[in-house]
Amino acid sequence: MDFKRNIIITGGAGFIGSHVVRLFVNKYQDYHIINVDKLTYAGNLANLKDIEQQPNYTFVKADICDFDKMQQLMQEHHVDGIIHLAAESHVDRSIKDPFTFAHTNVIGTLTLLQAAKNYWESLPEGYKGKLFYHISTDEVYGALELTHPEGLESPFTTKASSEHHHAYGTTFFTEETKYNPHSPYSASKASSDHFVRAFHDTYGMPTIVTNCSNNYGPYQFPEKLIPLFINNIRHRKPLPVYGKGENVRDWLFVEDHARAIDLIFHKGKIAETYNIGGFNEWKNIDIIKVVIRTVDRLLGRKEGEDMQLITYVTDRKGHDMRYAIDSRKLQRELGWEPSLQFEEGIEKTVRWYLDNQEWMDNVTSGDYQKYYDSMYKNR
Ligand code: NAD
Ligand code: DAU
């Protein structure tokens, strides 16, 4: 079948990637979506069970650092778009093992860029109609100061903002903020962002970079704060709060990030950077309390009874104090607006994890890694 577009999405078996793959496969049935994922510990094909039989979807188990394979896939599928999400993504792991982060995030991105360059430059039309879209993080900008620990009324809001509209400082990350990464994870993402821009500036490759704030929602690996804590509360295990729990993160529902990626892929301006976030800042300890109350209520426990599970532990090394994204450019230029208010999003998220205990049990037991063998290996 001839497709209108052939798009590689890397890291599509991960948390955000699976939402992007699902959105594109369902919404654009005239596009061929090729999900390229190595299936590291973070990749889980069960995240895509509902779309895996669709005729416009192909899964390829491959490493983005494998240059020949990336080149071959681009040629074989006449790829004209790449949405690049594959990465090592957990800050705590990067502190223990920075080399894996440099390898996947820097060399992997460079490998994809060079493979795309060779393929696209070999075509008669060259870069016309092509796009390399790189998904990055707000962590590349470093940390903002927490000048107002009690919170100010936020000067900006979106539909994603919580009812409490708090900002914990007066500065925000804009697209002009200087890069100042602190963790090995954010240093590797910053480096990959620079390579993407260098391929535009040097070779004229059409590229876009977006930097998003913390995502939450279904299918997130339970090493990250929200799914880890939901599962621990359910099993009445301690909740390890780093430091004093005063660090601030800016939370966006994952499907709203996926919708932003769709919009930017189709309408974004080449060589631009867009920040993505919903003006929804939370101190860790406050969001943890919301999660505890929600889990307790949905499990029919006395609301708040699991507060006693909060356990303050040694802080993360180099723990960034505050992230807060200014996403007004994306709203102004492309009309992006999140669809869900935080209160709805967190309720939906907690409910999803509680309703999908089998998914969680498969991930925590390691059984999810057998899914590829049963579904794909002998095809
Ligand atoms: P994740 O860890 O859940 O998923 C990463 C995926 O990449 C996994 O499926 C994994 O198997 C795959 N992968 C890893 N190494 C690979 C390799 N060498 N070759 C092919 N595939 C490989 O990550 P996530 O949270 O979904 O993040 C996706 C992207 O979005 C990352 O680039 C991350 O930096 C960025 N990001 C994440 C957040 C967030 O809050 N999670 C926010 C902003 C940006
Ligand atoms: O800002 C975007 C980034 O958000 C993404 O680029 C990363 O890929 C993603 O992992 C996320 O990074 P964080 O480090 O902010 O997310 P994490 O869920 O690991 O932690 C959120 C906050 O909660 C952070 O301040 C550390 C704290 N924390 C985390 C864990 C796992 C705890 O206090 N206890 C914990 O057990």
CSV table of C-alpha atoms and ligand atoms in Angstrom, one decimal:
chain,number,residue,atom,x,y,z
A,1,MET,CA,0.0,0.0,0.0
A,2,ASP,CA,1.2,3.5,-0.8
A,3,PHE,CA,1.1,5.8,2.1
A,4,LYS,CA,1.0,9.6,2.1
A,5,ARG,CA,3.8,9.8,4.6
A,6,ASN,CA,6.3,7.3,6.1
A,7,ILE,CA,7.3,8.3,9.6
A,8,ILE,CA,9.8,6.7,12.0
A,9,ILE,CA,8.9,7.2,15.6
A,10,THR,CA,11.8,6.2,17.8
A,11,GLY,CA,11.2,5.1,21.4
A,12,GLY,CA,7.6,4.3,20.6
A,13,ALA,CA,7.4,1.5,23.1
A,14,GLY,CA,8.2,3.9,26.0
A,15,PHE,CA,6.0,6.1,28.0
A,16,ILE,CA,5.5,9.2,25.8
A,17,GLY,CA,6.4,7.4,22.6
A,18,SER,CA,3.5,5.0,23.0
A,19,HIS,CA,1.1,7.8,23.3
A,20,VAL,CA,2.5,9.5,20.2
A,21,VAL,CA,2.4,6.3,18.2
A,22,ARG,CA,-1.2,5.6,19.2
A,23,LEU,CA,-2.3,9.1,18.3
A,24,PHE,CA,-0.6,9.0,14.9
A,25,VAL,CA,-1.7,5.5,14.0
A,26,ASN,CA,-5.3,6.2,14.8
A,27,LYS,CA,-5.5,9.7,13.5
A,28,TYR,CA,-3.5,9.4,10.3
A,29,GLN,CA,-4.5,6.1,8.6
A,30,ASP,CA,-2.9,7.3,5.4
A,31,TYR,CA,0.5,7.5,7.2
A,32,HIS,CA,2.8,4.5,7.8
A,33,ILE,CA,4.1,4.7,11.3
A,34,ILE,CA,7.3,2.7,11.9
A,35,ASN,CA,8.1,2.4,15.6
A,36,VAL,CA,11.8,1.8,16.1
A,37,ASP,CA,12.6,0.7,19.6
A,38,LYS,CA,15.4,-1.3,21.2
A,39,LEU,CA,13.1,-2.5,24.0
A,40,THR,CA,15.4,-1.6,26.9
A,41,TYR,CA,14.0,-2.0,30.4
A,42,ALA,CA,11.8,1.0,29.6
A,43,GLY,CA,10.3,-0.3,26.4
A,44,ASN,CA,7.1,-2.3,26.8
A,45,LEU,CA,5.1,-3.4,23.7
A,46,ALA,CA,2.1,-4.1,25.9
A,47,ASN,CA,1.7,-0.3,25.9
A,48,LEU,CA,0.6,-0.6,22.3
A,49,LYS,CA,-1.5,-3.7,22.4
A,50,ASP,CA,-4.6,-1.8,21.1
A,51,ILE,CA,-3.0,-0.6,17.9
A,52,GLU,CA,-0.4,-3.3,17.1
A,53,GLN,CA,-2.6,-5.0,14.4
A,54,GLN,CA,-3.4,-1.8,12.5
A,55,PRO,CA,-2.3,-2.0,8.8
A,56,ASN,CA,-0.5,1.4,9.0
A,57,TYR,CA,1.7,0.3,11.9
A,58,THR,CA,5.1,-1.5,11.9
A,59,PHE,CA,7.3,-2.4,14.9
A,60,VAL,CA,11.0,-2.8,14.4
A,61,LYS,CA,13.2,-3.9,17.3
A,62,ALA,CA,16.4,-2.0,16.7
A,63,ASP,CA,19.0,0.2,18.4
A,64,ILE,CA,19.2,3.8,17.2
A,65,CYS,CA,23.0,3.5,17.6
A,66,ASP,CA,23.1,0.9,14.8
A,67,PHE,CA,23.9,3.2,11.8
A,68,ASP,CA,23.5,0.5,9.0
A,69,LYS,CA,20.2,-0.5,10.4
A,70,MET,CA,18.9,3.1,10.6
A,71,GLN,CA,20.1,3.7,7.1
A,72,GLN,CA,18.5,0.5,5.8
A,73,LEU,CA,15.1,1.3,7.5
A,74,MET,CA,15.0,4.8,6.0
A,75,GLN,CA,15.7,3.5,2.5
A,76,GLU,CA,13.4,0.5,2.8
A,77,HIS,CA,10.4,2.6,4.0
A,78,HIS,CA,11.1,5.8,2.1
A,79,VAL,CA,11.0,7.7,5.4
A,80,ASP,CA,10.2,11.4,5.1
A,81,GLY,CA,9.7,12.2,8.8
A,82,ILE,CA,11.4,11.2,12.0
A,83,ILE,CA,10.0,11.9,15.5
A,84,HIS,CA,12.8,11.0,17.8
A,85,LEU,CA,11.9,10.1,21.4
A,86,ALA,CA,14.2,7.1,22.1
A,87,ALA,CA,16.5,8.0,25.0
A,88,GLU,CA,17.6,6.9,28.4
A,89,SER,CA,15.3,9.1,30.5
A,90,HIS,CA,15.7,8.6,34.2
A,91,VAL,CA,17.9,11.1,36.1
A,92,ASP,CA,18.7,8.7,39.0
A,93,ARG,CA,20.0,6.1,36.5
A,94,SER,CA,22.1,8.7,34.8
A,95,ILE,CA,23.8,9.5,38.1
A,96,LYS,CA,24.9,5.9,38.5
A,97,ASP,CA,25.7,5.2,34.8
A,98,PRO,CA,26.4,8.3,32.7
A,99,PHE,CA,28.1,6.4,29.9
A,100,THR,CA,24.9,4.7,28.8
A,101,PHE,CA,23.2,8.1,28.6
A,102,ALA,CA,26.0,9.6,26.5
A,103,HIS,CA,25.9,6.6,24.2
A,104,THR,CA,22.1,6.4,23.6
A,105,ASN,CA,21.2,10.1,23.9
A,106,VAL,CA,24.2,11.6,22.1
A,107,ILE,CA,25.6,9.0,19.8
A,108,GLY,CA,22.1,7.5,19.1
A,109,THR,CA,20.8,10.9,18.1
A,110,LEU,CA,23.9,11.6,16.0
A,111,THR,CA,23.6,8.2,14.3
A,112,LEU,CA,20.0,8.9,13.3
A,113,LEU,CA,20.9,12.4,12.0
A,114,GLN,CA,23.7,11.1,9.9
A,115,ALA,CA,21.6,8.2,8.5
A,116,ALA,CA,18.8,10.7,7.6
A,117,LYS,CA,21.3,13.1,6.1
A,118,ASN,CA,22.8,10.3,3.8
A,119,TYR,CA,19.4,9.1,2.8
A,120,TRP,CA,17.7,12.4,2.2
A,121,GLU,CA,20.7,13.9,0.4
A,122,SER,CA,20.6,10.9,-2.0
A,123,LEU,CA,17.1,11.7,-3.2
A,124,PRO,CA,16.4,13.9,-6.2
A,125,GLU,CA,14.2,16.2,-4.1
A,126,GLY,CA,16.7,16.3,-1.3
A,127,TYR,CA,15.4,17.7,2.0
A,128,LYS,CA,12.1,19.0,0.5
A,129,GLY,CA,9.1,17.7,2.5
A,130,LYS,CA,11.4,16.0,5.1
A,131,LEU,CA,11.5,16.7,8.9
A,132,PHE,CA,13.7,15.5,11.7
A,133,TYR,CA,11.8,16.3,14.9
A,134,HIS,CA,13.7,15.9,18.1
A,135,ILE,CA,11.9,15.6,21.5
A,136,SER,CA,13.8,17.1,24.4
A,137,THR,CA,13.3,18.2,27.9
A,138,ASP,CA,13.1,21.4,30.0
A,139,GLU,CA,16.0,20.0,32.1
A,140,VAL,CA,18.5,21.2,29.5
A,141,TYR,CA,17.9,24.8,30.8
A,142,GLY,CA,19.1,23.9,34.3
A,143,ALA,CA,17.3,24.9,37.5
A,144,LEU,CA,15.3,27.9,38.4
A,145,GLU,CA,15.4,29.5,41.9
A,146,LEU,CA,12.6,28.8,44.3
A,147,THR,CA,12.2,32.4,45.4
A,148,HIS,CA,8.6,32.1,46.7
A,149,PRO,CA,8.4,28.8,48.7
A,150,GLU,CA,4.8,29.4,49.7
A,151,GLY,CA,3.8,30.0,46.1
A,152,LEU,CA,2.6,33.1,44.2
A,153,GLU,CA,-0.5,33.2,42.1
A,154,SER,CA,0.8,32.2,38.7
A,155,PRO,CA,0.9,35.1,36.2
A,156,PHE,CA,0.1,32.6,33.4
A,157,THR,CA,-2.4,29.8,33.1
A,158,THR,CA,-3.6,27.2,30.6
A,159,LYS,CA,-6.4,24.7,30.7
A,160,ALA,CA,-3.8,22.3,32.3
A,161,SER,CA,-3.1,24.6,35.3
A,162,SER,CA,-4.3,23.4,38.6
A,163,GLU,CA,-7.0,25.1,40.5
A,164,HIS,CA,-4.3,26.5,42.9
A,165,HIS,CA,-2.4,28.4,40.1
A,166,HIS,CA,0.8,28.5,42.0
A,167,ALA,CA,4.2,29.6,40.7
A,168,TYR,CA,7.2,29.3,43.0
A,169,GLY,CA,9.3,32.0,41.5
A,170,THR,CA,9.1,34.8,39.0
A,171,THR,CA,11.3,33.4,36.3
A,172,PHE,CA,10.4,30.7,33.7
A,173,PHE,CA,12.3,28.8,31.0
A,174,THR,CA,11.7,30.4,27.6
A,175,GLU,CA,13.1,29.3,24.3
A,176,GLU,CA,15.9,31.9,24.8
A,177,THR,CA,17.0,30.6,28.2
A,178,LYS,CA,20.7,29.6,28.0
A,179,TYR,CA,21.4,25.9,28.3
A,180,ASN,CA,22.8,25.0,31.7
A,181,PRO,CA,22.3,21.2,32.3
A,182,HIS,CA,23.3,19.7,35.7
A,183,SER,CA,22.7,16.0,35.6
A,184,PRO,CA,24.3,13.5,33.2
A,185,TYR,CA,20.9,12.9,31.8
A,186,SER,CA,20.2,16.6,31.0
A,187,ALA,CA,23.8,17.1,29.8
A,188,SER,CA,23.3,14.2,27.3
A,189,LYS,CA,19.9,15.7,26.2
A,190,ALA,CA,21.5,19.1,25.8
A,191,SER,CA,24.3,17.7,23.7
A,192,SER,CA,21.8,15.9,21.5
A,193,ASP,CA,19.8,19.1,21.0
A,194,HIS,CA,23.0,20.9,19.9
A,195,PHE,CA,23.7,18.2,17.3
A,196,VAL,CA,20.2,18.5,15.9
A,197,ARG,CA,20.5,22.2,15.5
A,198,ALA,CA,24.0,21.8,14.0
A,199,PHE,CA,22.6,19.5,11.3
A,200,HIS,CA,20.2,22.3,10.4
A,201,ASP,CA,22.8,25.0,10.5
A,202,THR,CA,25.5,23.0,8.7
A,203,TYR,CA,23.7,20.8,6.2
A,204,GLY,CA,20.3,22.5,5.9
A,205,MET,CA,18.5,19.5,7.3
A,206,PRO,CA,14.9,20.5,8.3
A,207,THR,CA,14.8,20.1,12.0
A,208,ILE,CA,12.6,21.1,15.0
A,209,VAL,CA,13.4,20.7,18.7
A,210,THR,CA,10.8,20.9,21.5
A,211,ASN,CA,11.5,21.0,25.2
A,212,CYS,CA,8.7,19.7,27.5
A,213,SER,CA,8.2,19.7,31.2
A,214,ASN,CA,7.4,16.6,33.4
A,215,ASN,CA,4.8,14.3,31.9
A,216,TYR,CA,2.4,12.2,33.9
A,217,GLY,CA,-0.2,9.7,32.8
A,218,PRO,CA,-0.8,6.0,31.9
A,219,TYR,CA,2.1,3.7,30.8
A,220,GLN,CA,4.9,5.5,32.7
A,221,PHE,CA,7.6,3.2,34.0
A,222,PRO,CA,7.2,2.9,37.8
A,223,GLU,CA,10.7,4.2,38.6
A,224,LYS,CA,9.3,7.8,38.0
A,225,LEU,CA,7.7,9.6,40.9
A,226,ILE,CA,4.0,9.3,40.2
A,227,PRO,CA,3.6,5.6,39.1
A,228,LEU,CA,6.2,4.5,41.7
A,229,PHE,CA,4.2,6.2,44.5
A,230,ILE,CA,0.8,5.0,43.3
A,231,ASN,CA,2.1,1.4,43.3
A,232,ASN,CA,3.8,1.8,46.7
A,233,ILE,CA,0.6,3.3,48.3
A,234,ARG,CA,-1.5,0.5,47.0
A,235,HIS,CA,0.9,-2.0,48.6
A,236,ARG,CA,1.5,0.2,51.7
A,237,LYS,CA,5.2,0.5,51.0
A,238,PRO,CA,7.3,3.5,52.1
A,239,LEU,CA,7.3,6.5,49.8
A,240,PRO,CA,10.9,7.8,49.5
A,241,VAL,CA,10.7,11.6,49.3
A,242,TYR,CA,14.1,13.1,48.3
A,243,GLY,CA,15.4,15.8,50.6
A,244,LYS,CA,12.7,18.0,52.0
A,245,GLY,CA,10.2,17.3,49.2
A,246,GLU,CA,10.4,21.0,48.3
A,247,ASN,CA,11.6,20.7,44.7
A,248,VAL,CA,9.2,22.0,42.1
A,249,ARG,CA,8.2,20.3,38.9
A,250,ASP,CA,5.8,21.5,36.2
A,251,TRP,CA,3.4,18.7,35.3
A,252,LEU,CA,1.7,18.1,32.0
A,253,PHE,CA,-0.7,15.2,31.0
A,254,VAL,CA,1.1,13.0,28.5
A,255,GLU,CA,-1.7,13.0,25.9
A,256,ASP,CA,-1.4,16.8,25.8
A,257,HIS,CA,2.3,16.5,25.1
A,258,ALA,CA,1.4,14.0,22.3
A,259,ARG,CA,-1.1,16.5,20.9
A,260,ALA,CA,1.5,19.2,20.9
A,261,ILE,CA,3.9,16.9,19.1
A,262,ASP,CA,1.3,16.2,16.4
A,263,LEU,CA,0.6,20.0,16.0
A,264,ILE,CA,4.3,20.9,15.8
A,265,PHE,CA,5.1,18.0,13.4
A,266,HIS,CA,2.5,19.4,11.0
A,267,LYS,CA,2.6,23.1,11.6
A,268,GLY,CA,5.8,23.9,13.3
A,269,LYS,CA,8.4,26.2,11.6
A,270,ILE,CA,11.7,24.6,10.5
A,271,ALA,CA,14.7,25.3,12.7
A,272,GLU,CA,12.5,26.6,15.6
A,273,THR,CA,12.4,25.5,19.2
A,274,TYR,CA,9.1,25.3,21.1
A,275,ASN,CA,8.7,24.9,24.8
A,276,ILE,CA,5.8,22.7,25.9
A,277,GLY,CA,4.2,23.0,29.4
A,278,GLY,CA,0.9,23.8,31.0
A,279,PHE,CA,1.9,26.3,33.7
A,280,ASN,CA,1.2,23.7,36.4
A,281,GLU,CA,3.9,23.9,39.1
A,282,TRP,CA,3.8,21.6,42.1
A,283,LYS,CA,6.1,21.1,45.1
A,284,ASN,CA,6.9,17.4,45.2
A,285,ILE,CA,5.4,17.0,48.7
A,286,ASP,CA,2.2,18.7,47.7
A,287,ILE,CA,1.7,16.5,44.6
A,288,ILE,CA,2.6,13.4,46.7
A,289,LYS,CA,-0.2,14.4,49.1
A,290,VAL,CA,-2.7,14.7,46.2
A,291,VAL,CA,-1.7,11.3,44.9
A,292,ILE,CA,-2.0,9.7,48.4
A,293,ARG,CA,-5.5,11.2,48.9
A,294,THR,CA,-6.6,10.1,45.4
A,295,VAL,CA,-5.4,6.6,45.8
A,296,ASP,CA,-6.9,6.2,49.2
A,297,ARG,CA,-10.3,7.5,48.0
A,298,LEU,CA,-10.3,5.3,44.9
A,299,LEU,CA,-9.4,2.2,47.0
A,300,GLY,CA,-12.1,3.0,49.5
A,301,ARG,CA,-9.6,3.7,52.3
A,302,LYS,CA,-9.9,6.6,54.6
A,303,GLU,CA,-8.7,9.6,52.6
A,304,GLY,CA,-5.2,10.5,53.8
A,305,GLU,CA,-4.6,7.5,55.9
A,306,ASP,CA,-1.5,6.6,53.9
A,307,MET,CA,0.3,9.9,54.6
A,308,GLN,CA,2.2,7.9,57.2
A,309,LEU,CA,4.0,6.1,54.3
A,310,ILE,CA,5.9,9.4,53.5
A,311,THR,CA,9.6,8.7,54.3
A,312,TYR,CA,12.2,11.5,53.8
A,313,VAL,CA,15.4,10.0,52.3
A,314,THR,CA,18.8,11.4,51.3
A,315,ASP,CA,18.4,13.9,48.5
A,316,ARG,CA,19.2,13.1,44.8
A,317,LYS,CA,22.8,14.4,44.0
A,318,GLY,CA,22.6,17.7,42.2
A,319,HIS,CA,18.8,17.8,42.6
A,320,ASP,CA,17.5,20.6,40.4
A,321,MET,CA,15.3,22.9,42.6
A,322,ARG,CA,12.6,24.2,40.2
A,323,TYR,CA,11.5,23.7,36.6
A,324,ALA,CA,8.8,26.0,35.2
A,325,ILE,CA,8.1,26.2,31.4
A,326,ASP,CA,6.9,29.3,29.6
A,327,SER,CA,4.9,27.8,26.7
A,328,ARG,CA,3.4,31.0,25.4
A,329,LYS,CA,5.2,30.8,22.1
A,330,LEU,CA,3.5,27.5,21.3
A,331,GLN,CA,0.1,28.9,22.3
A,332,ARG,CA,0.5,32.1,20.4
A,333,GLU,CA,2.1,30.8,17.2
A,334,LEU,CA,0.4,27.4,16.8
A,335,GLY,CA,-2.7,27.8,19.0
A,336,TRP,CA,-1.8,24.8,21.2
A,337,GLU,CA,-4.0,24.4,24.3
A,338,PRO,CA,-3.9,21.5,26.7
A,339,SER,CA,-7.2,19.5,26.9
A,340,LEU,CA,-7.2,18.5,30.6
A,341,GLN,CA,-7.0,20.4,33.8
A,342,PHE,CA,-4.5,18.9,36.3
A,343,GLU,CA,-7.3,17.8,38.8
A,344,GLU,CA,-8.9,15.7,36.0
A,345,GLY,CA,-5.6,14.4,34.7
A,346,ILE,CA,-4.3,13.2,38.0
A,347,GLU,CA,-7.7,11.5,38.8
A,348,LYS,CA,-7.6,9.8,35.4
A,349,THR,CA,-4.0,8.7,35.9
A,350,VAL,CA,-4.4,7.2,39.4
A,351,ARG,CA,-7.6,5.4,38.2
A,352,TRP,CA,-5.7,4.0,35.2
A,353,TYR,CA,-2.9,2.5,37.4
A,354,LEU,CA,-5.4,1.1,39.9
A,355,ASP,CA,-7.5,-0.4,37.0
A,356,ASN,CA,-4.4,-1.8,35.3
A,357,GLN,CA,-2.8,-3.7,38.1
A,358,GLU,CA,-1.9,-6.5,35.6
A,359,TRP,CA,0.2,-4.0,33.5
A,360,MET,CA,1.9,-2.9,36.7
A,361,ASP,CA,2.6,-6.4,38.0
A,362,ASN,CA,4.0,-7.4,34.6
A,363,VAL,CA,6.4,-4.5,34.7
A,364,THR,CA,7.5,-5.0,38.3
A,365,SER,CA,8.0,-8.7,37.9
A,366,GLY,CA,9.9,-8.3,34.6
A,367,ASP,CA,7.3,-10.4,32.6
A,368,TYR,CA,6.6,-7.6,30.2
A,369,GLN,CA,9.9,-8.3,28.6
A,370,LYS,CA,8.6,-11.6,27.3
A,371,TYR,CA,5.9,-9.9,25.2
A,372,TYR,CA,8.2,-9.3,22.2
A,373,ASP,CA,9.1,-13.0,22.0
A,374,SER,CA,5.5,-14.1,22.1
A,375,MET,CA,4.2,-11.5,19.6
A,376,TYR,CA,7.0,-10.8,17.2
A,377,LYS,CA,10.1,-12.9,17.4
A,378,ASN,CA,9.0,-15.7,14.9
A,379,ARG,CA,7.2,-13.5,12.5
B,1,NAD,P1,11.0,6.2,28.5
B,1,NAD,O1,12.3,5.9,29.2
B,1,NAD,O2,9.7,5.8,29.0
B,1,NAD,O3,11.1,5.5,27.0
B,1,NAD,C1,12.3,5.5,26.3
B,1,NAD,C2,12.1,4.5,25.1
B,1,NAD,O4,13.3,4.6,24.3
B,1,NAD,C3,11.9,3.0,25.6
B,1,NAD,O5,10.9,2.4,24.8
B,1,NAD,C4,13.3,2.4,25.2
B,1,NAD,O6,13.2,1.0,24.9
B,1,NAD,C5,13.7,3.2,24.0
B,1,NAD,N1,15.2,3.2,23.8
B,1,NAD,C6,16.1,3.5,24.7
B,1,NAD,N2,17.3,3.4,24.2
B,1,NAD,C7,17.1,3.0,22.9
B,1,NAD,C8,18.0,2.8,21.8
B,1,NAD,N3,19.3,2.8,21.9
B,1,NAD,N4,17.5,2.5,20.6
B,1,NAD,C9,16.1,2.4,20.4
B,1,NAD,N5,15.3,2.6,21.4
B,1,NAD,C10,15.8,2.9,22.6
B,1,NAD,O7,11.1,7.7,28.2
B,1,NAD,P2,9.9,8.8,28.1
B,1,NAD,O8,9.7,9.3,29.5
B,1,NAD,O9,8.8,8.3,27.3
B,1,NAD,O10,10.7,10.0,27.3
B,1,NAD,C11,10.7,10.0,25.9
B,1,NAD,C12,11.5,11.1,25.4
B,1,NAD,O11,10.9,12.3,25.9
B,1,NAD,C13,12.9,11.2,25.9
B,1,NAD,O12,13.7,11.6,24.8
B,1,NAD,C14,12.9,12.2,27.0
B,1,NAD,O13,14.2,12.8,27.2
B,1,NAD,C15,11.8,13.1,26.6
B,1,NAD,N6,11.1,13.8,27.7
B,1,NAD,C16,10.5,13.1,28.7
B,1,NAD,C17,9.8,13.8,29.6
B,1,NAD,C18,9.1,13.0,30.8
B,1,NAD,O14,8.5,13.6,31.7
B,1,NAD,N7,9.1,11.7,30.8
B,1,NAD,C19,9.6,15.1,29.6
B,1,NAD,C20,10.2,15.8,28.5
B,1,NAD,C21,10.9,15.2,27.6
B,2,DAU,O1,11.3,17.8,33.3
B,2,DAU,C1,11.2,16.7,32.4
B,2,DAU,C2,11.9,15.5,33.0
B,2,DAU,O2,11.0,15.0,33.9
B,2,DAU,C3,12.2,14.5,31.9
B,2,DAU,O3,13.1,15.0,31.0
B,2,DAU,C4,12.7,13.2,32.5
B,2,DAU,O4,12.9,12.2,31.5
B,2,DAU,C5,11.7,12.7,33.5
B,2,DAU,O5,12.2,11.5,34.2
B,2,DAU,C6,11.4,13.8,34.6
B,2,DAU,O6,12.6,14.0,35.4
B,2,DAU,P1,12.4,14.2,37.0
B,2,DAU,O7,13.7,13.9,37.6
B,2,DAU,O8,11.8,15.5,37.3
B,2,DAU,O9,11.3,13.0,37.3
B,2,DAU,P2,11.2,12.0,38.5
B,2,DAU,O10,9.9,11.3,38.3
B,2,DAU,O11,12.4,11.1,38.6
B,2,DAU,O12,11.2,12.9,39.8
B,2,DAU,C7,10.3,13.9,40.0
B,2,DAU,C8,10.6,14.6,41.3
B,2,DAU,O13,10.4,13.8,42.4
B,2,DAU,C9,12.1,15.0,41.4
B,2,DAU,O14,12.2,16.3,42.0
B,2,DAU,C10,12.7,13.9,42.2
B,2,DAU,C11,11.6,13.5,43.1
B,2,DAU,N1,11.5,12.1,43.5
B,2,DAU,C12,11.6,11.1,42.5
B,2,DAU,C13,11.6,9.8,42.8
B,2,DAU,C14,11.6,8.7,41.7
B,2,DAU,C15,11.4,11.7,44.8
B,2,DAU,O15,11.3,12.6,45.7
B,2,DAU,N2,11.4,10.4,45.2
B,2,DAU,C16,11.5,9.4,44.2
B,2,DAU,O16,11.5,8.2,44.5
